[in-house]
Coordinates of C-alpha atoms and ligand atoms in Angstrom, one line a residue:
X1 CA -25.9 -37.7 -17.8
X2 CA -28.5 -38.9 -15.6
X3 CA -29.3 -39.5 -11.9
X4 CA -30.5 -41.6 -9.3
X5 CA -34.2 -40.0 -8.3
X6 CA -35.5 -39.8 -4.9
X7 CA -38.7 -38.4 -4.2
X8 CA -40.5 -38.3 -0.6
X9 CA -43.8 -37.0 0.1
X10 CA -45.1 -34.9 3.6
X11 CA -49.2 -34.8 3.4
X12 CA -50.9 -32.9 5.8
X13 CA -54.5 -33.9 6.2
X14 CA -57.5 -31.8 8.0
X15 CA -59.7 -33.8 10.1
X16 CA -63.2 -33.4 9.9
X17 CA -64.2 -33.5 13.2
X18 CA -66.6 -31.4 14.7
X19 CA -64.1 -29.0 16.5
X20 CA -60.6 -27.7 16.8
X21 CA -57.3 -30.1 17.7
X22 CA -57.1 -28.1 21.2
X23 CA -60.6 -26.0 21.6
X24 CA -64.3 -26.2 21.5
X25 CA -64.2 -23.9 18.6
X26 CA -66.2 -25.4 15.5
X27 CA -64.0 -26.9 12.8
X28 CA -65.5 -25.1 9.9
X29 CA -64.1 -23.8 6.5
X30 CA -65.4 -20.4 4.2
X31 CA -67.4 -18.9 6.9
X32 CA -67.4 -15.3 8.1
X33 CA -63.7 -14.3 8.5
X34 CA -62.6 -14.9 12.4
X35 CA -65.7 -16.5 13.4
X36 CA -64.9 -19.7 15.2
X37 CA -61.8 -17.9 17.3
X38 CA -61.6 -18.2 20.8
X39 CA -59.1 -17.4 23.5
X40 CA -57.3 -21.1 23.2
X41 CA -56.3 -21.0 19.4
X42 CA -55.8 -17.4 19.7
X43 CA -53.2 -18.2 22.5
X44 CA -54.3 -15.6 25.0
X45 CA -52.4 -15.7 28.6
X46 CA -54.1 -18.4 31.0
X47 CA -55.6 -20.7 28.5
X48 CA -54.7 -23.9 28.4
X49 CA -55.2 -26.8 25.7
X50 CA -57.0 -29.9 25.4
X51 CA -56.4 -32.5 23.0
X52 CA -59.6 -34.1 21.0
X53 CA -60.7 -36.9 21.3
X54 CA -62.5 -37.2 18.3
X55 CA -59.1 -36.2 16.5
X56 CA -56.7 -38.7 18.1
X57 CA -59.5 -41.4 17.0
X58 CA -59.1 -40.6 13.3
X59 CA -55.6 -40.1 13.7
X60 CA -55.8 -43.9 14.8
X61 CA -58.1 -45.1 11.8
X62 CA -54.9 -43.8 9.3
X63 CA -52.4 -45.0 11.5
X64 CA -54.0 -48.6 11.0
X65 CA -54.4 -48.6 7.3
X66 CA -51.0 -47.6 7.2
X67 CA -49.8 -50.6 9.4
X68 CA -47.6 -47.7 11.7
X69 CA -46.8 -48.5 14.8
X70 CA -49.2 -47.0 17.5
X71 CA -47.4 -44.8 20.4
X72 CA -48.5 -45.8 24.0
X73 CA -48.4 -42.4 25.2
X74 CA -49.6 -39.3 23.6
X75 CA -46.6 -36.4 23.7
X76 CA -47.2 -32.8 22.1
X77 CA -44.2 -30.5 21.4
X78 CA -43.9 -26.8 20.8
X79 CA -42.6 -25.7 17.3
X80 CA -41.3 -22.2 17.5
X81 CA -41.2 -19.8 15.0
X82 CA -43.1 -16.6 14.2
X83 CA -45.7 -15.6 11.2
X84 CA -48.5 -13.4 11.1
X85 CA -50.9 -16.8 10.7
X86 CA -49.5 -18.3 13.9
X87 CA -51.1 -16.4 16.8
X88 CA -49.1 -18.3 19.4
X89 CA -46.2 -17.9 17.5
X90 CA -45.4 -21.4 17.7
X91 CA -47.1 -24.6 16.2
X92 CA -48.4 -27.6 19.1
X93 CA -46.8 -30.7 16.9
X94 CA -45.4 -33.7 17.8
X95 CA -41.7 -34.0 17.0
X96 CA -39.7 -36.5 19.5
X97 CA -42.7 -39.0 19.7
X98 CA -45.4 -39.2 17.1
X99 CA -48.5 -40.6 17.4
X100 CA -47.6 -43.2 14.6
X101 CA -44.6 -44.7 13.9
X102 CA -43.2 -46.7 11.2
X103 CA -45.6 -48.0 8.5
X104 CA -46.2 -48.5 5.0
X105 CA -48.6 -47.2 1.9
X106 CA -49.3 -49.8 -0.6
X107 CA -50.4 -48.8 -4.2
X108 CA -51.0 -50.0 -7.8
X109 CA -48.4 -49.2 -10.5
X110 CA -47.4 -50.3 -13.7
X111 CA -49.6 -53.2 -13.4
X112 CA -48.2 -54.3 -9.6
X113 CA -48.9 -53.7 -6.0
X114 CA -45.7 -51.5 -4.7
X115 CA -45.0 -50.4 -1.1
X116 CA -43.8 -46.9 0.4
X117 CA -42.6 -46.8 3.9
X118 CA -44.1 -44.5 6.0
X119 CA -41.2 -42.8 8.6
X120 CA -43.7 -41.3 10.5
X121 CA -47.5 -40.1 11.4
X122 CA -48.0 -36.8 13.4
X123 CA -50.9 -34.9 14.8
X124 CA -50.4 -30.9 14.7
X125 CA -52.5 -27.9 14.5
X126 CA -53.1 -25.9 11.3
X127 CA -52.4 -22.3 11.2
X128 CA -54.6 -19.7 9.8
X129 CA -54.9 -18.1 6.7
X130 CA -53.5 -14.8 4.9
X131 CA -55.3 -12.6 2.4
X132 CA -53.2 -10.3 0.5
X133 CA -55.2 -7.8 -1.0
X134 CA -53.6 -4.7 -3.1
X135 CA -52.1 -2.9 -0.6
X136 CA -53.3 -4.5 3.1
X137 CA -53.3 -8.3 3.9
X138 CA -55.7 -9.3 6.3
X139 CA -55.5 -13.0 8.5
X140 CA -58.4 -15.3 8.8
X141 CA -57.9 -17.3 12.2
X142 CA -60.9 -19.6 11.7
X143 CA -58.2 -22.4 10.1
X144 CA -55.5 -21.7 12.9
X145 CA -56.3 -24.7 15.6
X146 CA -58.0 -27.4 13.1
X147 CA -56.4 -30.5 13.7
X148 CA -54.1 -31.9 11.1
X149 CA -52.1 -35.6 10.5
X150 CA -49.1 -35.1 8.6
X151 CA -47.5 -38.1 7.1
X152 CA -44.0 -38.5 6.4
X153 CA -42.7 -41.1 3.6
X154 CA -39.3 -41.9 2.9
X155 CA -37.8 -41.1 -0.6
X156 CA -38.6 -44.2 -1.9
X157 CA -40.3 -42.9 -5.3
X158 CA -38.5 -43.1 -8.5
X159 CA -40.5 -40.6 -10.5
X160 CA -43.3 -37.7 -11.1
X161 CA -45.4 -40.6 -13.1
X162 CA -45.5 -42.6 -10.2
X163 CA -45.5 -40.1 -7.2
X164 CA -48.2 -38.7 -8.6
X165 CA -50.0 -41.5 -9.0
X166 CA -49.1 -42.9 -5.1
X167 CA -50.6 -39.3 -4.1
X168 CA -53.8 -39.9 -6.1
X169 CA -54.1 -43.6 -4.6
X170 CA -52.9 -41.8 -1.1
X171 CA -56.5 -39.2 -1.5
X172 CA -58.6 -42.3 -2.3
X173 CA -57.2 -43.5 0.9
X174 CA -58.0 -41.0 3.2
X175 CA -61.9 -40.9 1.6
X176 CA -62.4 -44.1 1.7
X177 CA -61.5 -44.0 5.8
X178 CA -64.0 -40.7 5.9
X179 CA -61.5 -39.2 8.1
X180 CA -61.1 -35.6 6.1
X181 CA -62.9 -33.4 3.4
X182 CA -59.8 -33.9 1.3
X183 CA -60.6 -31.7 -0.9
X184 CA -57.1 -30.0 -2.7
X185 CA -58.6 -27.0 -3.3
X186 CA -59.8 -25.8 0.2
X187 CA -56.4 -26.7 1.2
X188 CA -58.2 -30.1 3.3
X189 CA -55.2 -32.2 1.8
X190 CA -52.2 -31.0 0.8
X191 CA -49.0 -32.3 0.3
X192 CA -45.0 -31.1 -0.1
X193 CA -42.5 -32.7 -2.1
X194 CA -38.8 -33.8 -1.5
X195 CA -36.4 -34.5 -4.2
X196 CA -33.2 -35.0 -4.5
X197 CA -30.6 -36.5 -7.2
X198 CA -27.8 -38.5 -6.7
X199 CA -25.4 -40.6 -9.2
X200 CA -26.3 -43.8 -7.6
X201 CA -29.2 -45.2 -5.5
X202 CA -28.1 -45.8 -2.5
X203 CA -27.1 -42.1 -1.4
X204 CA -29.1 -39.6 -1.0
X205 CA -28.3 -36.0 -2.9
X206 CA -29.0 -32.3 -1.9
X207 CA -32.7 -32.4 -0.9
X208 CA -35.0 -29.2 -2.5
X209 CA -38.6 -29.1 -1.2
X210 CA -41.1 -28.3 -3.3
X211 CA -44.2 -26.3 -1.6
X212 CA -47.7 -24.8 -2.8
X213 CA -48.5 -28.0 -5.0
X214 CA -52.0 -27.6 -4.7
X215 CA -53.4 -30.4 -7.7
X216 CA -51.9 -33.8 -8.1
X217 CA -50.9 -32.6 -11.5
X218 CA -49.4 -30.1 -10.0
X219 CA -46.9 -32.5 -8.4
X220 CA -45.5 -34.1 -11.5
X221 CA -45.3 -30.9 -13.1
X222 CA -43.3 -29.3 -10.6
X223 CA -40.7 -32.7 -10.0
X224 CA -40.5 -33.2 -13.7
X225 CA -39.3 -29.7 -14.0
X226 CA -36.8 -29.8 -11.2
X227 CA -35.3 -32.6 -11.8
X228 CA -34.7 -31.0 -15.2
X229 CA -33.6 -28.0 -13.6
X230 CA -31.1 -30.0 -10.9
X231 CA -29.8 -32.3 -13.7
X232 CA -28.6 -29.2 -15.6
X233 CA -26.9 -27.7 -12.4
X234 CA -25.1 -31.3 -11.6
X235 CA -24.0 -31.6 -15.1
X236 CA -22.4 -28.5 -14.9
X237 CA -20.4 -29.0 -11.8
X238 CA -22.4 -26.7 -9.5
X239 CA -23.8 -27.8 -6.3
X240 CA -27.8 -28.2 -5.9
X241 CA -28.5 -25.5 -3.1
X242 CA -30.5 -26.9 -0.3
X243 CA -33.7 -24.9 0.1
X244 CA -37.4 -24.5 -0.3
X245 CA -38.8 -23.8 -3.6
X246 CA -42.9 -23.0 -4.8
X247 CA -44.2 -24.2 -7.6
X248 CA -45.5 -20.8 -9.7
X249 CA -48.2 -22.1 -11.8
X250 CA -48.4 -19.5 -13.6
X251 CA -45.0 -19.5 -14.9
X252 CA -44.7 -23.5 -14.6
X253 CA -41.6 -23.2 -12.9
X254 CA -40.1 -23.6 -8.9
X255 CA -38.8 -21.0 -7.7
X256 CA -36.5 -20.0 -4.5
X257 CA -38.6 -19.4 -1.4
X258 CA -36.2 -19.6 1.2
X259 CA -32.7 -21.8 2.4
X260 CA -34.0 -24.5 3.8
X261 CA -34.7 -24.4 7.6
X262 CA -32.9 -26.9 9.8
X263 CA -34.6 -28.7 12.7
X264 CA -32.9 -26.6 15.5
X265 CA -34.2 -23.5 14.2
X266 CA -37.4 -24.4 15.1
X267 CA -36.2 -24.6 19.4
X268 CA -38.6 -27.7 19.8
X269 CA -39.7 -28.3 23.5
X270 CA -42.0 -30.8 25.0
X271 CA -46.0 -28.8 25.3
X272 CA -45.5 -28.2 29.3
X273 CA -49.3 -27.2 28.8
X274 CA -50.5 -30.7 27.9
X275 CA -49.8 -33.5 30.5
X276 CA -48.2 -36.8 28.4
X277 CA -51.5 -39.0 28.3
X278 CA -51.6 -42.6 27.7
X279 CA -53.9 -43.5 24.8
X280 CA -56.2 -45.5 26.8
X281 CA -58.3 -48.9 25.2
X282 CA -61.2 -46.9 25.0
X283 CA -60.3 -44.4 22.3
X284 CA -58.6 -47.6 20.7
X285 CA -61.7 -49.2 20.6
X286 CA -63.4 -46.7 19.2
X287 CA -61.0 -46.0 16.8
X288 CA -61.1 -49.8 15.5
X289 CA -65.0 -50.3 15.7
X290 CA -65.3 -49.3 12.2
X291 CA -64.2 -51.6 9.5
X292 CA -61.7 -50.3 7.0
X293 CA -62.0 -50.9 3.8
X294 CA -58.8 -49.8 1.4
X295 CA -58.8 -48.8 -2.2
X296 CA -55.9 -50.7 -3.1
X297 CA -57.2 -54.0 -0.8
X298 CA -60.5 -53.6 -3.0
X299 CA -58.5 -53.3 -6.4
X300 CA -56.2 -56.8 -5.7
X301 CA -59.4 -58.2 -4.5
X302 CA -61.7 -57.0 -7.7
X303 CA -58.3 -58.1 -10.4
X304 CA -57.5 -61.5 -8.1
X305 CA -61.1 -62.7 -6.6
X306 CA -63.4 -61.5 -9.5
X307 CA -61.1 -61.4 -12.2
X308 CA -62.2 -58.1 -13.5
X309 CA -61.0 -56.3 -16.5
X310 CA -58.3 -53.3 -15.1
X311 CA -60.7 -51.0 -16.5
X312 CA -63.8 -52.0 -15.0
X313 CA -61.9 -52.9 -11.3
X314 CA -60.2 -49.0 -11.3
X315 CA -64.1 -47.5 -11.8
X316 CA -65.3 -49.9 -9.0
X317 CA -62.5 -49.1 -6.6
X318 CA -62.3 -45.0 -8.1
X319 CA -66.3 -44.5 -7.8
X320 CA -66.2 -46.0 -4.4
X321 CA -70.2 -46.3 -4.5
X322 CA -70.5 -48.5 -8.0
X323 CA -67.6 -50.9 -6.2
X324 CA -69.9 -51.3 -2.7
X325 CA -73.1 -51.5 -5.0
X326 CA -71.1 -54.6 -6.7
X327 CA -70.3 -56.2 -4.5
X328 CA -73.8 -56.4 -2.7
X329 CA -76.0 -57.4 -6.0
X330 CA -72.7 -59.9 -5.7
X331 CA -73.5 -60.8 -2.2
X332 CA -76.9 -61.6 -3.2
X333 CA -76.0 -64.3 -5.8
X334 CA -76.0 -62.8 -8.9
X335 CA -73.4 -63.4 -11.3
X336 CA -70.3 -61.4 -11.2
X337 CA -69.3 -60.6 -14.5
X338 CA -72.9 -59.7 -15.6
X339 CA -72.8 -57.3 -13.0
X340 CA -69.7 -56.0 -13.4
X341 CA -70.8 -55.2 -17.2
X342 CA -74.2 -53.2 -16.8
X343 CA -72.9 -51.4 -13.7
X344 CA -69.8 -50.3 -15.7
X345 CA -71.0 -50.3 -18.5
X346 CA -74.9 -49.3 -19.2
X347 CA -75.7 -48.1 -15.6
X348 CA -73.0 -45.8 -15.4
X349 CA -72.8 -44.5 -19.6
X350 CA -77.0 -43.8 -18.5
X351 CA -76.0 -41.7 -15.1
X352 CA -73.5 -39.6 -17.1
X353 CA -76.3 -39.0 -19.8
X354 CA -78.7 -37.5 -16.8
X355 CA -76.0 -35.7 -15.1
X356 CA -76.1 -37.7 -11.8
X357 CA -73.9 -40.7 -9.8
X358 CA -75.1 -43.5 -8.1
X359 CA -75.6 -42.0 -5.2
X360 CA -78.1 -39.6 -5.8
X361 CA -80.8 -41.0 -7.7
X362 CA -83.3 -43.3 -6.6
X363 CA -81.9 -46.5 -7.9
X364 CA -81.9 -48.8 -4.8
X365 CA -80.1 -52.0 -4.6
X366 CA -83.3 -53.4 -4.7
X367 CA -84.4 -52.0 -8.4
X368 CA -81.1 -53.1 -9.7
X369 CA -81.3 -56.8 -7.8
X370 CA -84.6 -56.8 -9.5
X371 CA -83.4 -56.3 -12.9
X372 CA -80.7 -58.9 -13.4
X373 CA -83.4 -61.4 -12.1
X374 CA -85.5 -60.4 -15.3
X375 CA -81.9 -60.6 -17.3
X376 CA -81.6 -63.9 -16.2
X377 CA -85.2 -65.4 -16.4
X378 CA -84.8 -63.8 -20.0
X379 CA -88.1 -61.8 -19.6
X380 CA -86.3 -59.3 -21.3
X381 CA -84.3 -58.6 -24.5
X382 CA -80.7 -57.5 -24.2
X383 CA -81.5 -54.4 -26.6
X384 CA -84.6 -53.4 -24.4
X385 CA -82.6 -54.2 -20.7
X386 CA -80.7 -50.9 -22.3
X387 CA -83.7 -49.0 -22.5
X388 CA -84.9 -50.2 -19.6
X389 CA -81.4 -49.4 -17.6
X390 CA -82.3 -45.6 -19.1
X391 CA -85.4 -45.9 -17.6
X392 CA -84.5 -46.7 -14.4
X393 CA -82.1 -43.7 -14.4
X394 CA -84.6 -41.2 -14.9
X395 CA -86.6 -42.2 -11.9
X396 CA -89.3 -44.1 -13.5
X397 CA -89.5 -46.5 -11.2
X398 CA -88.9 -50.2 -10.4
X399 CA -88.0 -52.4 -13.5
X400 CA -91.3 -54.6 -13.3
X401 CA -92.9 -51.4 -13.5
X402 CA -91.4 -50.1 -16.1
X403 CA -91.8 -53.1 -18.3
X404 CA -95.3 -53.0 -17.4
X405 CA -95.6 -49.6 -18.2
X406 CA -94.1 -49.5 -21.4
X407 CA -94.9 -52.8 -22.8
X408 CA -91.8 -54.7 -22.7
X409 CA -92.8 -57.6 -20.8
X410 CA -91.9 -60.8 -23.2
X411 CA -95.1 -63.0 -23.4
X412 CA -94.1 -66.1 -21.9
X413 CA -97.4 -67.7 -21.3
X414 CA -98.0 -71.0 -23.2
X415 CA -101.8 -70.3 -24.3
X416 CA -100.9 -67.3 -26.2
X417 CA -97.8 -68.6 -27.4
X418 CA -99.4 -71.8 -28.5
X419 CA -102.2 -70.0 -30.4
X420 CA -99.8 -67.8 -32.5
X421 CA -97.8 -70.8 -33.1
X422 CA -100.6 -73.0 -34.4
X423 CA -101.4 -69.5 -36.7
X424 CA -97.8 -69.6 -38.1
X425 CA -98.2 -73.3 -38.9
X426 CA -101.7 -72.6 -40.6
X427 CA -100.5 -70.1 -42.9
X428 CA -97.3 -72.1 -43.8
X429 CA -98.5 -75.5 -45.1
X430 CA -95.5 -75.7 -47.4
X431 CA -93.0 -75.6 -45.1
X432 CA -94.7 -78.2 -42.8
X433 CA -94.8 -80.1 -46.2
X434 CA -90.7 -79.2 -46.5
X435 CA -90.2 -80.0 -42.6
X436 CA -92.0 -83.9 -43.3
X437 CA -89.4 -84.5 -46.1
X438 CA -86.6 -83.4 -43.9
X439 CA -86.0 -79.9 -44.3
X440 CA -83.8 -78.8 -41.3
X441 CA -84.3 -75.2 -41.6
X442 CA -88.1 -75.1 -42.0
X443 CA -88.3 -74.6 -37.9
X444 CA -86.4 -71.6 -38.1
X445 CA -88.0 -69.8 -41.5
X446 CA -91.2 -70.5 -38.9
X447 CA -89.2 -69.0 -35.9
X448 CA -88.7 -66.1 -37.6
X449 CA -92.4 -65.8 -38.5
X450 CA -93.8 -66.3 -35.0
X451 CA -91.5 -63.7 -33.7
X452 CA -92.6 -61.2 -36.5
X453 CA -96.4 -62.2 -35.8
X454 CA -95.7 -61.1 -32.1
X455 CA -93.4 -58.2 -33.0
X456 CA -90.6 -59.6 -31.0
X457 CA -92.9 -60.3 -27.7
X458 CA -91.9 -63.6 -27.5
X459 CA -89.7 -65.1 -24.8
X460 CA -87.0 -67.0 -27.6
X461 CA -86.6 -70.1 -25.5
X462 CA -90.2 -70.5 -24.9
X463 CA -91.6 -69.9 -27.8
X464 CA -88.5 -72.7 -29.7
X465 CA -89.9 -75.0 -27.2
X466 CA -94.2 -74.3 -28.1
X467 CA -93.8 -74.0 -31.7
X468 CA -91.2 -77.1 -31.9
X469 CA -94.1 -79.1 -29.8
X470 CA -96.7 -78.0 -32.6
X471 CA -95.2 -78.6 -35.4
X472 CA -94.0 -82.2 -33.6
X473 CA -97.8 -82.5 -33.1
X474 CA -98.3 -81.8 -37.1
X475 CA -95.6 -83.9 -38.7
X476 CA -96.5 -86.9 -36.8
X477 CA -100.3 -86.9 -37.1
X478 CA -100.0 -86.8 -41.0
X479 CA -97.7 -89.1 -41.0
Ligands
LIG501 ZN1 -60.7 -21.8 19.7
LIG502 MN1 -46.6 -30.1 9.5

């Protein structure tokens, strides 16, 4: 048979702020083992901890793009418990008052906007890091101390497809606010996942956590597979044992890390070293002076507003610096669809082929302002605006230039048009002949010649317009 599925999420994301959550030690990752210790993180007798202020700010920035509610005061609490990576042997959290409270993530799915609530946002301290080599294991404390913002959700996702999804929109998030690295790998963002199965949806069942999911793939792999694995035990009769469990990614299996721990073991107490503060406007203020923009406010805005393909709206809001690059050329007047197409389309396909992103070559706003103004006067052909988009890729400089350079420029100047006109006419007496009795399609069998005499230089429109005028001129005057 099956169940009910409830998935919750807890990510814990590093700040990058200059220095630790409690010290003036630097907030650095892959330097020399134990470099940026000091006697605060390594909770020597006599120190005593200050919160950062740079920390609490960022904290702020997520708490607002999550709509939680903001905690007057700010309250640390002790978490006890022992491991070689804690020094202090307890963790400085916040358990009976986070900083955030109640909020919501929204995200795209299945083609809609969906909501998660957010239970709660915390700030914490990181502990360091173990290396086990063959026979020793050694501890890196330059981690232990960096501040971290873990956020709770409540186990409101129905399956791997779409928590892993949420998680991926989640990552954008938190990039888009520049308030972490996030970078999976270096362990900047990481997140742990609930799950529990029940026979209908309004109860909860025996919740297994799933640790060490270290790639958003990771995620779905590792709930897909226990919910295969609980279904099995449920169907049977047995009880789903409440625990932790790691995802082995080797073996692409969970297994049994330990029975899960239960809030009282942890003896939480209120940090008697760190006075309760009131968050005062000033951090507030700094907190709100820069403007937010969110992935999934850009991606309703790019689908509703713009009325972008799904495609071309997920590359904007993905590759955040095509999106902001959009929406300035659109800023500027230009049309949005045209945009939308070379930047997704030709701009982009041209960056891939030279191995680079927008962002670091030397394509400036202006350049690319520069050539939809040529696409629009139709100084250019579309086949040659792609050679020209290539061009502009490999740094050979601004589009005028280029045309210039290479000899693209359409002639649009009436003297020269005129004169190859009059030359087309000249050679083609028959068909003037043809055009007096009536012929319709002697102005086009003439087109075609006055843009093979010019090898395709012509500006079309202009040079209808010139050689309609001279063959006017010849039709009448014999008549
Ligand atoms: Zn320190
Ligand atoms: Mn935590």
């Amino acid at each position: 048979m099956s169940y009910c599925v409830h998935i919750g999420l807890e990510i814990h994301v590093h700040l990058n702020t200059n220095t630790k959550m409690f010290c003036g030690c630097r907030a650095q990752f892959g330097e020399e083992a134990n470099a940026y210790i000091c006697p605060v993180c390594m909770g020597l007798p006599g120190t005593l901890p200050v919160p950062n202020k740079e920390a609490i700010v960022k904290a702020i920035q997520i708490i607002d793009s999550l709509q939680c509610k903001l905690a007057e005061t700010l309250v640390f609490d002790r978490k006890n418990y022992f491991y070689p990576d804690m020094p202090k042997n307890y963790q400085i959290s916040q358990y009976r008052q986070p900083v955030g409270g109640e909020g919501k993530f929204s995200y795209y799915y299945a083609g809609e906007l969906r909501h998660i609530a957010i239970r709660e946002l915390h700030l914490e301290e990181d502990a360091g890091k173990l290396v086990h080599a063959e026979s020793e294991s050694y501890v890196d404390y330059n981690r232990a101390g960096y501040p971290l913002v873990e956020i709770v959700t409540q186990p409101e996702l129905r399956s791997p497809e779409e928590t892993e999804a949420m998680i991926r929109q989640f990552h954008k998030t938190i990039q888009y606010l520049d308030v972490s690295d996030a970078t999976m790998e270096e362990g900047s963002f990481r997140c742990d996942a609930n799950i529990s199965l029940s026979k209908d949806a309004k109860t909860l069942g025996a919740k297994v956590e799933i640790k060490n999911l270290n790639s958003f793939h990771f995620v779905k792999k590792a709930l897909l597979f226990e919910i295969e694995r609980q279904t099995e035990l449920l169907n049977e009769g047995m009880p789903v044992k409440l625990e932790t469990r790691l995802w082995n990614a080797n073996k692409d299996i969970t297994e049994g890390m330990r029975s899960k721990e239960e809030v009282h073991d942890y003896r939480y107490f209120q940090e008697p070293d760190i006075p309760e503060v009131s968050i005062s406007q000033d951090v507030i203020k700094a907190a709100k002076e820069k403007k937010l923009v969110l992935p999934v406010s850009r991606l309703v805005d790019l689908l509703e507003q713009y009325r972008l393909s799904e495609q071309v709206a997920m590359i904007f809001v993905d590759e955040k610096e095509f999106g902001d690059m959009f929406y300035r050329l659109c800023e500027s007047g230009l049309e949005a669809q045209a945009v939308a197409q070379w930047l997704a389309g030709d701009l982009r396909g041209s960056l891939s082929v030279v191995g680079s992103t927008l962002g670091d070559v030397p394509i400036r706003f202006e350049d690319l302002k520069e050539f939809f103004e040529l696409l629009q006067e139709e100084l250019i052909s579309g086949r040659k605006a792609k050679q020209l988009i290539h061009a502009m890729t490999e740094g050979k400089g601004s589009p005028r230039n280029i045309l210039k350079a290479e000899g693209w420029t359409l002639i649009t100047d009436e003297v020269s048009i005129k004169t190859m006109a009059e030359e087309v006419c000249d050679t083609n007496p028959t068909i003037i002949e043809q055009i007096k009795s009536g012929s319709a399609k002697g102005v086009d069998f003439l087109m075609g010649a006055l843009m093979r005499l010019s090898k395709g230089q012509i500006q079309p429109q202009r040079g209808k317009e010139i050689l309609q005028r001279v063959v006017d001129e010849r039709t009448e005057n014999s008549r």
